[in-house]
Coordinates of C-alpha atoms in Angstrom, one line a residue:
P792 CA -148.5 -67.6 -39.8
S793 CA -148.0 -71.1 -38.3
A794 CA -147.8 -72.6 -42.2
A795 CA -145.4 -70.0 -42.7
L796 CA -143.7 -70.9 -39.8
A797 CA -144.1 -75.0 -40.0
L798 CA -142.6 -73.6 -44.2
L799 CA -139.5 -71.7 -42.8
C800 CA -137.9 -74.2 -40.7
G801 CA -139.0 -76.8 -43.3
S802 CA -136.4 -74.4 -45.5
V803 CA -134.1 -74.3 -43.5
A804 CA -133.9 -78.0 -41.8
A805 CA -134.0 -78.6 -46.0
V806 CA -130.9 -76.6 -46.8
G807 CA -128.7 -77.9 -43.5
V808 CA -129.6 -81.6 -44.5
W809 CA -128.3 -80.4 -48.0
K810 CA -125.5 -78.3 -46.8
W811 CA -124.5 -81.9 -45.0
L812 CA -124.9 -84.5 -47.6
G813 CA -122.9 -81.7 -49.8
K814 CA -119.8 -82.2 -47.0
R815 CA -120.6 -86.3 -46.5
Q816 CA -119.9 -86.2 -50.5
I817 CA -116.6 -84.5 -50.7
Q818 CA -115.6 -86.3 -47.3
K819 CA -116.2 -90.2 -49.3
K820 CA -114.1 -88.5 -52.5
M821 CA -111.4 -87.3 -50.2
E822 CA -111.4 -90.8 -48.3
E823 CA -111.2 -92.6 -52.0
A824 CA -108.2 -89.9 -53.3
R825 CA -106.4 -91.4 -49.8
R826 CA -107.4 -94.9 -50.1
T827 CA -106.2 -95.0 -53.9
R828 CA -102.8 -93.8 -53.0
D829 CA -102.0 -96.3 -49.8
E830 CA -103.0 -99.1 -52.2
G831 CA -99.8 -97.6 -54.6
V832 CA -98.1 -96.7 -52.4
K833 CA -98.3 -100.8 -51.1
K834 CA -97.7 -102.1 -54.5
M835 CA -94.9 -100.1 -55.1
A836 CA -93.7 -101.4 -51.9
K837 CA -94.9 -105.3 -53.0
A838 CA -92.9 -105.0 -56.4
V839 CA -90.1 -103.2 -54.6
Q840 CA -89.7 -106.4 -52.0
Q841 CA -90.0 -108.7 -54.8
F842 CA -87.2 -106.8 -56.7
R843 CA -84.9 -107.6 -53.8
E844 CA -85.7 -110.7 -53.3
Q845 CA -84.6 -111.5 -57.1
V846 CA -81.5 -109.1 -56.2
P847 CA -80.1 -109.1 -52.8
H848 CA -76.8 -108.1 -53.6
V849 CA -77.8 -104.5 -54.5
Q850 CA -75.5 -101.4 -53.1
T851 CA -78.1 -99.1 -52.5
D852 CA -76.5 -96.3 -50.1
A853 CA -73.6 -96.1 -52.9
I854 CA -75.9 -95.7 -55.6
L855 CA -78.0 -93.2 -53.8
S856 CA -75.0 -91.4 -53.0
L857 CA -74.0 -90.6 -56.4
P858 CA -73.9 -87.2 -58.1
L859 CA -76.5 -87.5 -61.1
L860 CA -73.9 -86.5 -63.6
E861 CA -72.1 -89.7 -62.5
L862 CA -75.2 -91.6 -62.4
T863 CA -75.6 -90.7 -66.0
E864 CA -72.2 -92.2 -66.6
R865 CA -72.0 -95.1 -65.3
L866 CA -76.1 -96.3 -66.9
Q867 CA -74.6 -94.6 -70.0
E868 CA -71.5 -96.8 -70.3
G869 CA -73.9 -99.9 -68.8
S870 CA -71.5 -100.4 -65.0
L871 CA -75.1 -99.9 -63.6
Y872 CA -78.5 -101.6 -65.0
P873 CA -81.9 -98.5 -64.6
K874 CA -83.7 -101.4 -63.3
T875 CA -81.3 -101.3 -60.2
V876 CA -81.3 -97.7 -60.0
L877 CA -84.9 -97.3 -60.6
Y878 CA -86.2 -100.2 -57.6
T879 CA -83.5 -98.2 -55.1
Y880 CA -84.8 -95.1 -55.8
L881 CA -88.5 -96.3 -55.4
E882 CA -87.5 -98.0 -51.8
K883 CA -86.1 -94.9 -50.9
A884 CA -88.5 -92.8 -52.3
L885 CA -91.1 -94.8 -50.0
E886 CA -89.2 -94.5 -46.9
V887 CA -88.8 -90.8 -47.2
T888 CA -92.6 -90.2 -47.4
Q889 CA -93.4 -92.3 -44.3
Q890 CA -90.8 -89.6 -43.1
T891 CA -92.5 -86.5 -45.1
N892 CA -96.1 -87.4 -46.6
C893 CA -94.3 -86.0 -49.7
L894 CA -95.8 -88.5 -52.5
R895 CA -99.1 -88.0 -54.0
H896 CA -98.6 -91.1 -55.9
F897 CA -96.4 -93.5 -57.5
I898 CA -96.4 -94.0 -61.3
P899 CA -96.9 -97.4 -62.1
E900 CA -96.4 -97.1 -65.3
C901 CA -92.6 -96.3 -64.6
E902 CA -92.3 -100.0 -64.8
E903 CA -93.5 -99.6 -68.8
Q904 CA -90.9 -96.8 -69.4
L905 CA -88.5 -99.2 -67.7
Q906 CA -88.6 -101.8 -70.7
E907 CA -89.3 -98.7 -73.1
I908 CA -86.0 -96.8 -72.9
Q909 CA -84.1 -100.4 -73.3
Q910 CA -85.8 -100.8 -77.0
Q911 CA -84.8 -97.1 -77.5
R912 CA -82.2 -96.9 -80.6
E913 CA -80.1 -94.4 -79.0
K914 CA -79.8 -93.5 -75.2
G915 CA -81.0 -90.4 -74.0
L916 CA -79.7 -87.6 -72.2
L917 CA -80.9 -88.8 -68.9
Y918 CA -81.2 -92.5 -69.8
G919 CA -82.1 -95.1 -67.0
I920 CA -82.4 -91.7 -64.8
P921 CA -85.8 -91.6 -62.1
V922 CA -87.5 -88.8 -62.6
S923 CA -90.1 -86.6 -59.8
I924 CA -92.5 -84.3 -60.9
K925 CA -95.2 -82.4 -59.4
D926 CA -98.6 -82.5 -58.7
H927 CA -99.9 -80.4 -61.9
I928 CA -98.2 -81.6 -64.5
G929 CA -99.9 -84.3 -66.4
H930 CA -99.1 -87.5 -66.8
K931 CA -101.2 -89.8 -68.7
G932 CA -103.9 -92.1 -66.5
H933 CA -103.1 -89.9 -63.6
L934 CA -105.3 -87.0 -61.8
V935 CA -103.9 -83.2 -61.4
T936 CA -105.1 -82.6 -58.2
C937 CA -103.9 -78.7 -57.5
G938 CA -105.1 -80.3 -54.0
L939 CA -108.7 -79.5 -54.7
V940 CA -111.4 -82.6 -54.6
Q941 CA -113.7 -81.5 -58.0
C942 CA -110.5 -82.1 -60.0
L943 CA -110.4 -85.9 -58.4
G944 CA -112.8 -86.7 -61.4
T945 CA -110.6 -87.3 -65.0
P946 CA -107.6 -88.0 -65.0
V947 CA -105.1 -86.7 -67.8
Q948 CA -105.4 -88.8 -71.8
E949 CA -102.0 -87.8 -72.5
D950 CA -98.3 -87.0 -71.3
S951 CA -98.0 -83.5 -71.2
V952 CA -95.0 -82.2 -73.6
L953 CA -92.8 -81.8 -71.1
V954 CA -93.3 -85.4 -69.7
K955 CA -92.8 -87.0 -73.6
V956 CA -89.6 -84.9 -73.6
L957 CA -88.3 -86.7 -70.7
K958 CA -89.4 -89.6 -71.7
R959 CA -87.9 -89.6 -75.5
Q960 CA -84.6 -88.3 -73.2
G961 CA -84.6 -92.1 -71.5
A962 CA -85.9 -90.8 -67.9
I963 CA -88.1 -92.9 -66.0
P964 CA -91.2 -90.8 -64.4
F965 CA -92.0 -92.9 -61.2
A966 CA -93.6 -90.4 -58.5
M967 CA -95.7 -87.0 -58.7
T968 CA -95.4 -85.1 -55.4
N969 CA -97.6 -82.6 -53.0
V970 CA -98.5 -79.7 -53.1
P971 CA -100.8 -77.2 -51.5
Q972 CA -104.5 -76.6 -52.4
S973 CA -104.7 -74.2 -55.1
L974 CA -100.3 -73.9 -55.4
F975 CA -101.0 -70.6 -53.9
N976 CA -98.9 -71.2 -50.9
Y977 CA -95.7 -72.0 -49.9
D978 CA -96.2 -73.9 -47.3
C979 CA -97.1 -77.3 -48.4
S980 CA -100.6 -79.2 -47.5
N981 CA -104.3 -79.8 -48.5
P982 CA -107.1 -81.2 -47.6
I983 CA -106.8 -84.3 -49.6
F984 CA -103.7 -85.6 -48.9
G985 CA -102.5 -83.6 -46.0
Q986 CA -99.3 -81.9 -44.6
T987 CA -95.7 -82.7 -46.2
L988 CA -93.1 -82.2 -43.9
N989 CA -89.1 -81.3 -44.1
P990 CA -87.0 -84.1 -43.9
F991 CA -84.5 -81.9 -42.4
S992 CA -87.2 -80.9 -39.5
H993 CA -90.4 -82.4 -39.0
Q994 CA -91.7 -79.5 -37.4
K995 CA -90.4 -77.2 -40.6
S996 CA -92.5 -76.8 -43.8
P997 CA -90.7 -78.4 -47.1
G998 CA -92.0 -74.4 -48.3
G999 CA -94.2 -74.3 -51.3
S1000 CA -95.9 -74.8 -53.9
S1001 CA -93.2 -78.0 -54.8
G1002 CA -92.9 -79.0 -51.4
G1003 CA -93.4 -82.5 -51.8
E1004 CA -90.4 -82.3 -54.9
G1005 CA -88.1 -80.5 -52.2
A1006 CA -88.9 -82.9 -49.1
L1007 CA -88.9 -85.7 -52.0
I1008 CA -85.1 -84.8 -52.9
A1009 CA -83.7 -83.4 -49.8
G1010 CA -84.8 -86.8 -48.5
G1011 CA -82.5 -89.1 -51.0
G1012 CA -85.5 -90.2 -52.6
S1013 CA -85.5 -88.4 -55.7
I1014 CA -82.4 -87.4 -57.9
L1015 CA -84.1 -85.1 -59.9
G1016 CA -87.6 -83.4 -60.4
I1017 CA -89.7 -80.8 -62.1
G1018 CA -91.6 -78.1 -59.9
S1019 CA -93.7 -75.1 -61.0
D1020 CA -92.6 -71.6 -60.2
V1021 CA -94.6 -68.1 -60.2
G1022 CA -94.1 -66.8 -56.9
G1023 CA -90.8 -68.8 -55.4
S1024 CA -92.9 -71.9 -56.0
I1025 CA -89.6 -73.5 -57.3
R1026 CA -86.8 -71.2 -55.2
L1027 CA -88.6 -71.6 -52.0
P1028 CA -89.1 -75.5 -51.4
S1029 CA -85.3 -75.4 -52.9
S1030 CA -83.9 -72.8 -49.6
F1031 CA -86.3 -74.3 -47.2
C1032 CA -84.9 -78.2 -48.2
G1033 CA -81.4 -77.0 -49.2
L1034 CA -81.5 -77.6 -53.1
C1035 CA -80.9 -75.8 -56.0
G1036 CA -83.5 -74.8 -57.9
L1037 CA -84.0 -73.1 -61.1
K1038 CA -86.9 -70.9 -62.6
P1039 CA -86.4 -70.3 -66.0
T1040 CA -87.6 -67.8 -68.4
A1041 CA -91.0 -68.9 -68.2
E1042 CA -90.6 -69.6 -71.9
R1043 CA -87.8 -71.2 -72.3
L1044 CA -89.6 -74.6 -70.6
R1045 CA -93.6 -75.1 -71.8
W1046 CA -95.9 -77.7 -70.9
V1047 CA -99.4 -78.1 -72.2
L1048 CA -102.0 -78.5 -69.4
G1049 CA -105.7 -79.6 -68.8
V1050 CA -108.0 -76.1 -68.7
W1051 CA -108.6 -76.4 -65.4
C1052 CA -105.3 -76.7 -64.0
T1053 CA -104.3 -74.1 -66.3
H1054 CA -107.4 -71.8 -64.8
L1055 CA -105.6 -72.1 -61.6
L1056 CA -102.4 -71.0 -62.0
N1057 CA -104.3 -67.8 -63.2
V1058 CA -102.4 -68.2 -66.8
D1059 CA -105.4 -67.9 -68.2
V1060 CA -107.1 -65.7 -65.6
F1061 CA -105.7 -62.7 -68.1
S1062 CA -106.0 -62.2 -72.0
R1063 CA -102.4 -62.6 -73.6
P1064 CA -99.8 -62.2 -72.8
N1065 CA -99.8 -63.2 -70.1
P1066 CA -98.3 -60.6 -67.7
V1067 CA -96.7 -62.6 -64.7
P1068 CA -95.9 -66.2 -66.5
C1069 CA -95.6 -69.8 -64.3
A1070 CA -92.0 -71.7 -65.2
L1071 CA -91.4 -75.2 -65.1
G1072 CA -88.0 -75.8 -63.5
P1073 CA -85.1 -78.7 -62.6
M1074 CA -84.8 -79.0 -58.8
A1075 CA -81.6 -81.5 -57.3
R1076 CA -78.9 -81.7 -54.9
D1077 CA -76.8 -79.6 -57.1
V1078 CA -76.5 -77.0 -59.9
D1079 CA -74.5 -79.3 -62.2
S1080 CA -78.3 -81.8 -62.2
L1081 CA -80.2 -78.6 -63.3
A1082 CA -77.7 -78.1 -66.2
L1083 CA -77.9 -81.2 -67.2
C1084 CA -81.5 -81.6 -67.2
M1085 CA -81.8 -78.2 -69.4
K1086 CA -79.6 -79.6 -71.7
A1087 CA -81.3 -82.4 -72.0
L1088 CA -85.4 -80.9 -72.1
L1089 CA -84.1 -78.0 -75.0
C1090 CA -83.7 -80.5 -77.6
Q1091 CA -85.4 -80.6 -81.1
D1092 CA -88.3 -83.2 -79.5
M1093 CA -89.4 -80.2 -77.2
F1094 CA -89.2 -77.3 -80.0
W1095 CA -91.4 -80.5 -82.4
L1096 CA -94.1 -80.9 -79.9
D1097 CA -94.5 -77.5 -78.5
P1098 CA -93.3 -74.8 -81.6
T1099 CA -94.2 -72.1 -79.0
V1100 CA -91.0 -72.9 -77.0
P1101 CA -88.4 -70.9 -78.8
P1102 CA -85.9 -73.2 -80.7
I1103 CA -82.7 -72.0 -78.7
P1104 CA -80.4 -75.5 -77.2
F1105 CA -78.8 -75.2 -74.3
N1106 CA -75.4 -72.8 -75.0
E1107 CA -72.5 -75.7 -73.2
E1108 CA -70.1 -72.4 -74.1
V1109 CA -71.9 -70.3 -71.6
Y1110 CA -72.3 -72.7 -69.0
S1111 CA -68.6 -74.1 -69.1
S1112 CA -67.0 -70.0 -69.0
S1113 CA -64.6 -69.2 -66.5
A1114 CA -63.9 -65.4 -67.1
P1115 CA -65.2 -63.1 -65.0
L1116 CA -68.4 -61.9 -63.9
R1117 CA -69.5 -58.4 -62.9
V1118 CA -71.9 -59.3 -60.0
G1119 CA -74.9 -57.2 -58.8
Y1120 CA -76.3 -57.7 -55.3
Y1121 CA -78.4 -56.7 -52.6
D1122 CA -79.0 -58.4 -48.8
T1123 CA -82.5 -56.5 -48.5
D1124 CA -85.0 -55.1 -50.9
G1125 CA -86.7 -53.1 -48.2
Y1126 CA -89.7 -54.3 -48.2
F1127 CA -89.9 -57.1 -46.0
P1128 CA -86.7 -57.5 -44.1
L1129 CA -85.2 -61.1 -44.5
P1130 CA -83.7 -62.9 -40.4
P1131 CA -80.1 -62.5 -40.3
C1132 CA -78.4 -65.5 -41.3
M1133 CA -80.1 -64.9 -44.7
R1134 CA -78.4 -61.4 -45.1
R1135 CA -74.9 -62.5 -44.1
A1136 CA -75.5 -65.5 -46.6
V1137 CA -75.4 -62.7 -49.2
Q1138 CA -72.4 -60.9 -47.5
E1139 CA -70.1 -64.1 -47.1
T1140 CA -70.7 -65.0 -50.6
R1141 CA -70.1 -61.1 -52.0
G1142 CA -67.3 -62.0 -50.3
A1143 CA -65.9 -65.0 -51.8
L1144 CA -67.2 -64.0 -55.6
Q1145 CA -64.8 -61.0 -55.0
A1146 CA -61.9 -63.1 -53.6
A1147 CA -61.9 -65.2 -56.0
G1148 CA -61.3 -62.4 -58.4
H1149 CA -65.2 -60.9 -59.7
Q1150 CA -66.3 -57.7 -59.4
L1151 CA -68.9 -56.2 -57.2
V1152 CA -71.1 -53.1 -58.0
P1153 CA -73.5 -52.5 -55.1
F1154 CA -77.5 -52.9 -56.7
S1155 CA -80.7 -51.6 -55.5
P1156 CA -84.0 -53.0 -56.5
P1157 CA -86.3 -49.8 -57.7
R1158 CA -89.9 -49.4 -56.4
I1159 CA -90.3 -52.4 -54.6
H1160 CA -93.2 -51.6 -52.9
Y1161 CA -94.8 -50.7 -56.0
V1162 CA -94.5 -54.0 -57.4
M1163 CA -95.5 -56.0 -54.9
N1164 CA -98.7 -54.1 -54.3
E1165 CA -99.5 -53.3 -57.9
L1166 CA -97.6 -55.3 -60.0
F1167 CA -97.5 -58.6 -58.5
L1168 CA -100.6 -58.9 -56.3
K1169 CA -102.7 -56.9 -58.6
T1170 CA -102.4 -59.7 -61.5
F1171 CA -103.5 -62.7 -59.7
F1172 CA -106.6 -60.5 -57.6
A1173 CA -107.8 -58.4 -60.7
D1174 CA -111.1 -59.3 -60.5
G1175 CA -110.6 -59.3 -56.6
G1176 CA -109.9 -62.7 -55.6
H1177 CA -113.2 -63.7 -57.3
A1178 CA -111.6 -66.2 -60.0
W1179 CA -109.4 -67.6 -57.0
L1180 CA -112.1 -68.0 -54.7
D1181 CA -114.4 -70.0 -57.6
V1182 CA -112.1 -73.1 -57.4
F1183 CA -112.7 -73.3 -53.7
T1184 CA -116.3 -74.1 -54.4
G1185 CA -118.1 -77.1 -53.4
D1186 CA -114.5 -77.9 -51.6
I1187 CA -113.0 -77.8 -47.5
V1188 CA -110.3 -75.0 -47.0
D1189 CA -107.0 -75.8 -46.0
P1190 CA -106.2 -73.9 -42.5
N1191 CA -103.2 -73.0 -43.9
L1192 CA -105.3 -70.5 -46.8
K1193 CA -108.0 -69.8 -44.5
S1194 CA -107.0 -66.5 -43.9
Q1195 CA -105.8 -65.7 -47.4
V1196 CA -109.8 -67.2 -48.8
N1197 CA -111.2 -64.9 -45.9
C1198 CA -109.6 -61.3 -47.0
C1199 CA -110.7 -62.2 -50.8
K1200 CA -114.2 -63.1 -49.1
I1201 CA -114.2 -59.2 -47.8
P1202 CA -116.8 -57.1 -49.9
K1203 CA -115.5 -54.5 -51.8
L1204 CA -117.6 -51.7 -49.6
G1205 CA -115.8 -53.6 -46.5
K1206 CA -112.1 -53.7 -47.7
K1207 CA -113.1 -49.4 -48.7
L1208 CA -113.8 -49.1 -45.3
L1209 CA -110.8 -51.4 -44.0
A1210 CA -108.6 -48.6 -46.4
L1211 CA -109.8 -45.6 -44.1
I1212 CA -109.4 -46.9 -41.0
L1213 CA -105.7 -48.0 -41.8
K1214 CA -104.8 -44.6 -43.6
P1215 CA -103.7 -43.0 -40.5
L1216 CA -101.1 -45.9 -39.1
Q1217 CA -98.0 -46.2 -40.2
F1218 CA -97.1 -46.4 -44.2
L1219 CA -95.2 -50.2 -43.7
L1220 CA -98.3 -51.6 -41.7
L1221 CA -100.8 -50.4 -44.6
L1222 CA -98.6 -51.3 -47.4
K1223 CA -98.4 -55.3 -45.8
F1224 CA -102.1 -54.9 -44.8
K1225 CA -102.9 -54.0 -48.1
N1226 CA -101.6 -56.6 -49.8
I1227 CA -104.2 -59.1 -48.5
A1228 CA -107.2 -57.1 -47.4
T1229 CA -107.5 -54.3 -49.2
I1230 CA -105.5 -54.9 -52.9
S1231 CA -106.8 -52.9 -55.9
T1232 CA -108.6 -54.4 -58.7
C1233 CA -109.3 -54.0 -62.7
R1234 CA -112.6 -52.5 -62.8
S1235 CA -112.1 -52.5 -67.2
V1236 CA -111.0 -54.1 -69.9
K1237 CA -109.0 -50.8 -70.3
E1238 CA -107.5 -51.0 -67.0
M1239 CA -106.7 -54.3 -67.6
W1240 CA -104.4 -53.7 -70.3
N1241 CA -102.9 -50.7 -68.5
H1242 CA -101.8 -52.7 -65.9
H1243 CA -99.5 -55.3 -68.2
H1244 CA -98.6 -52.0 -69.8
Q1245 CA -96.9 -51.1 -66.1
I1246 CA -95.5 -54.2 -66.0
E1247 CA -93.4 -53.7 -69.5
V1248 CA -92.5 -50.0 -68.5
Y1249 CA -91.4 -51.3 -65.2
R1250 CA -89.5 -54.4 -66.8
T1251 CA -87.8 -51.9 -69.0
E1252 CA -86.6 -49.5 -66.3
F1253 CA -85.1 -52.9 -64.2
I1254 CA -83.1 -53.4 -67.7
A1255 CA -82.0 -50.0 -68.1
R1256 CA -80.6 -49.7 -64.5
W1257 CA -78.9 -53.2 -64.8
R1258 CA -77.1 -52.0 -67.7
E1259 CA -76.5 -48.7 -66.7
L1260 CA -74.1 -50.8 -64.2
R1261 CA -73.0 -53.3 -67.1
L1262 CA -74.2 -56.4 -64.5
D1263 CA -73.8 -59.8 -65.6
V1264 CA -75.4 -61.0 -62.7
V1265 CA -77.8 -60.2 -59.8
L1266 CA -76.3 -61.6 -56.0
C1267 CA -79.7 -61.3 -53.7
P1268 CA -81.4 -63.1 -51.0
V1269 CA -84.4 -65.9 -51.0
L1270 CA -86.6 -66.2 -48.4
G1271 CA -85.9 -68.8 -45.4
P1272 CA -84.5 -70.6 -43.5
A1273 CA -87.4 -73.1 -43.2
F1274 CA -90.6 -71.7 -42.3
T1275 CA -92.4 -74.0 -38.9
T1276 CA -95.7 -75.9 -40.5
G1277 CA -98.6 -73.0 -40.5
Y1278 CA -96.4 -70.0 -40.9
P1279 CA -96.6 -69.6 -44.6
G1280 CA -100.0 -68.9 -45.1
K1281 CA -100.0 -65.8 -42.5
L1282 CA -97.3 -63.9 -44.3
L1283 CA -98.1 -63.9 -47.9
T1284 CA -95.7 -60.3 -48.5
A1285 CA -92.5 -62.4 -47.5
I1286 CA -92.1 -63.5 -50.8
S1287 CA -90.8 -60.3 -52.4
S1288 CA -87.5 -61.6 -52.4
T1289 CA -88.9 -64.6 -55.5
M1290 CA -91.7 -62.5 -56.2
L1291 CA -89.7 -60.0 -58.4
Y1292 CA -88.2 -62.0 -60.7
N1293 CA -91.4 -63.8 -61.4
V1294 CA -93.0 -59.5 -62.4
L1295 CA -89.7 -59.3 -64.2
N1296 CA -89.4 -63.0 -65.7
F1297 CA -85.9 -63.4 -65.5
P1298 CA -84.8 -66.9 -64.7
A1299 CA -83.1 -67.0 -60.7
G1300 CA -82.1 -70.1 -59.2
V1301 CA -80.9 -70.8 -55.3
V1302 CA -78.3 -72.2 -54.5
R1303 CA -77.2 -73.1 -50.9
V1304 CA -73.9 -72.1 -49.0
S1305 CA -74.3 -72.8 -45.5
T1306 CA -77.0 -73.5 -42.5
V1307 CA -78.3 -71.7 -39.3
T1308 CA -76.4 -71.4 -36.4
E1309 CA -76.1 -70.4 -33.1
A1310 CA -75.1 -66.7 -33.5
D1311 CA -77.9 -66.5 -36.0
E1312 CA -80.4 -68.1 -33.6
E1313 CA -79.2 -65.2 -30.9
E1314 CA -79.3 -62.3 -33.5
L1315 CA -82.9 -63.3 -34.8
K1316 CA -83.6 -62.5 -30.9
L1317 CA -82.8 -58.6 -31.5
Y1318 CA -84.7 -58.8 -35.3
Q1319 CA -87.0 -55.7 -35.5
G1320 CA -88.1 -55.8 -39.6
C1321 CA -88.9 -52.5 -40.4
C1322 CA -90.8 -51.4 -37.3
D1323 CA -91.4 -54.3 -35.1
D1324 CA -94.5 -54.7 -35.9
P1325 CA -97.3 -57.8 -35.9
W1326 CA -95.7 -59.0 -39.5
D1327 CA -92.2 -58.5 -38.4
R1328 CA -93.4 -60.2 -35.0
T1329 CA -94.7 -63.1 -37.0
L1330 CA -91.7 -63.1 -39.1
K1331 CA -89.6 -64.1 -36.3
Q1332 CA -91.8 -66.8 -34.8
A1333 CA -91.7 -68.4 -38.1
V1334 CA -88.1 -69.1 -38.2
A1335 CA -87.4 -69.5 -34.9
G1336 CA -85.0 -72.9 -34.3
A1337 CA -83.9 -73.3 -37.4
V1338 CA -80.6 -74.3 -36.2
G1339 CA -78.3 -76.4 -38.5
L1340 CA -81.2 -76.0 -41.4
P1341 CA -80.3 -74.8 -44.8
V1342 CA -79.2 -71.0 -45.5
A1343 CA -79.3 -70.2 -49.7
V1344 CA -78.4 -67.3 -51.9
Q1345 CA -79.9 -66.2 -55.0
C1346 CA -79.4 -66.2 -58.3
V1347 CA -80.3 -63.8 -61.1
A1348 CA -80.0 -63.7 -65.1
L1349 CA -81.3 -61.3 -67.5
P1350 CA -84.3 -63.4 -69.7
W1351 CA -83.1 -66.3 -71.4
Q1352 CA -79.6 -66.8 -70.1
E1353 CA -80.4 -69.7 -68.2
E1354 CA -76.7 -71.0 -69.2
L1355 CA -75.4 -67.2 -67.2
C1356 CA -77.7 -68.1 -64.5
L1357 CA -76.7 -71.4 -64.1
R1358 CA -72.4 -70.8 -64.4
F1359 CA -73.1 -68.3 -61.5
M1360 CA -74.9 -70.9 -59.3
K1361 CA -71.9 -73.1 -60.0
E1362 CA -69.7 -70.5 -59.0
V1363 CA -71.8 -69.6 -55.8
E1364 CA -71.7 -73.9 -55.6
T1365 CA -68.0 -74.1 -55.6
L1366 CA -66.9 -71.1 -53.3
S1367 CA -69.3 -72.3 -50.9
R1368 CA -68.1 -76.1 -50.4
E1369 CA -64.5 -74.7 -50.5
K1370 CA -65.4 -72.1 -47.2

């Protein structure tokens, strides 16, 4: 017995030491990553200082205030030099990241790209424009981390297709921006690089998962950025940070990722075709910038480098049209009621569009509860969340993700018991809790393919309703205003407004139209949501204290009609600025 006890104690001690060594190894990797980032920041600050000494009279504020279209025009004609613009934005990016922690890493090769574009025979559409890119968009010689320790090992061996096209169009990728751990959160923090803050209020989140992009552009440190969207990850940061952002039809733009990051994005968890694909898209200060970026990317270089991208160039005629539109609209999807200011934004925009001569038609998305519970979340948790949990193996889970991770860790029997316990409760409460703890899974390949089929059936139903009303576009709400940091992880179900158009794979964009007023804040005190349950009260807490923060709306078009979506966004932007 004494020998057995000694063996048991020794085994327990060995396991304890092994775990301690594992955690220590993780800490060392994170410290090294942070040290590398900090060294890169210091080197870039030194390079900026040297440029300042060489060219002391740069009109920084004048350059930073130029809209993208005017900046490109000045660069093309030679009245501004790419080097001056690059170092102006590098200097501003250093300032913004010091305040918001939005950068994961500067791209020192931007100086090499500066030399490259000056040797190009023709100036591309983005000649001399500094561009920031999201952490997981591959750039040669740099890591794709997704905020995970086990992704800190091997740098990307070549540029992604999208980065190659940006460079061929004369753009200068200069920074990679921070993301939430595993990308599956609409806050923006991870254990390696920390929490990114909203430049308008440091108590608020910039949104996610393209939150680093949102903070950098809103803070003035970038004029154009590239994000990705699989549930709202371009549109939510655009809403929280007062930007314009476009999620195109997923196949309109593509980029080549490493196998690991593809797995993280759940793009390859299922056999193809992917039921809810990830989309790349631009983020900027105005709609014209988004249109110019799409025009630049939808070129022969893109179609040649990636033949899976349909060779459909940007349709300038559709974007420039001024014909009246038939606009469907709704201010709530009936699933998760949004704060009063977001509904006000839709109602005011609807009135402005009507006064401008457009035809407004009430529209209601069909079966939104079914879409949220059965189609969207079942896509990502078809295996009960095991594939997602695997990415945290040998990692430290970010506090903002712990509630979702813990729910996925509940054994299958526990989830079934939980579902039985919840049955007598209010229907909506059941729906909201089901999303995170009792979601059904695909138990066989047959069920998985049936799930894919049900998504196609729903798309057909939605398009039929759209066609029946003869709609051109749809105006609808987007989640906002900016949440207090830490709250997005508690309210996964609140993203129904954006998630719907990922399931449908429709192009959708966000435009800032207003700001939160004192009256909005007073009305929020009366907000009860659906039934004043814990989720409704949590949302109320998340958005409180937002006076002066941006308020946005969402604009939607049918698949492959990005130009029409952008044209509608431009109309909304123009009317809101006039107001």
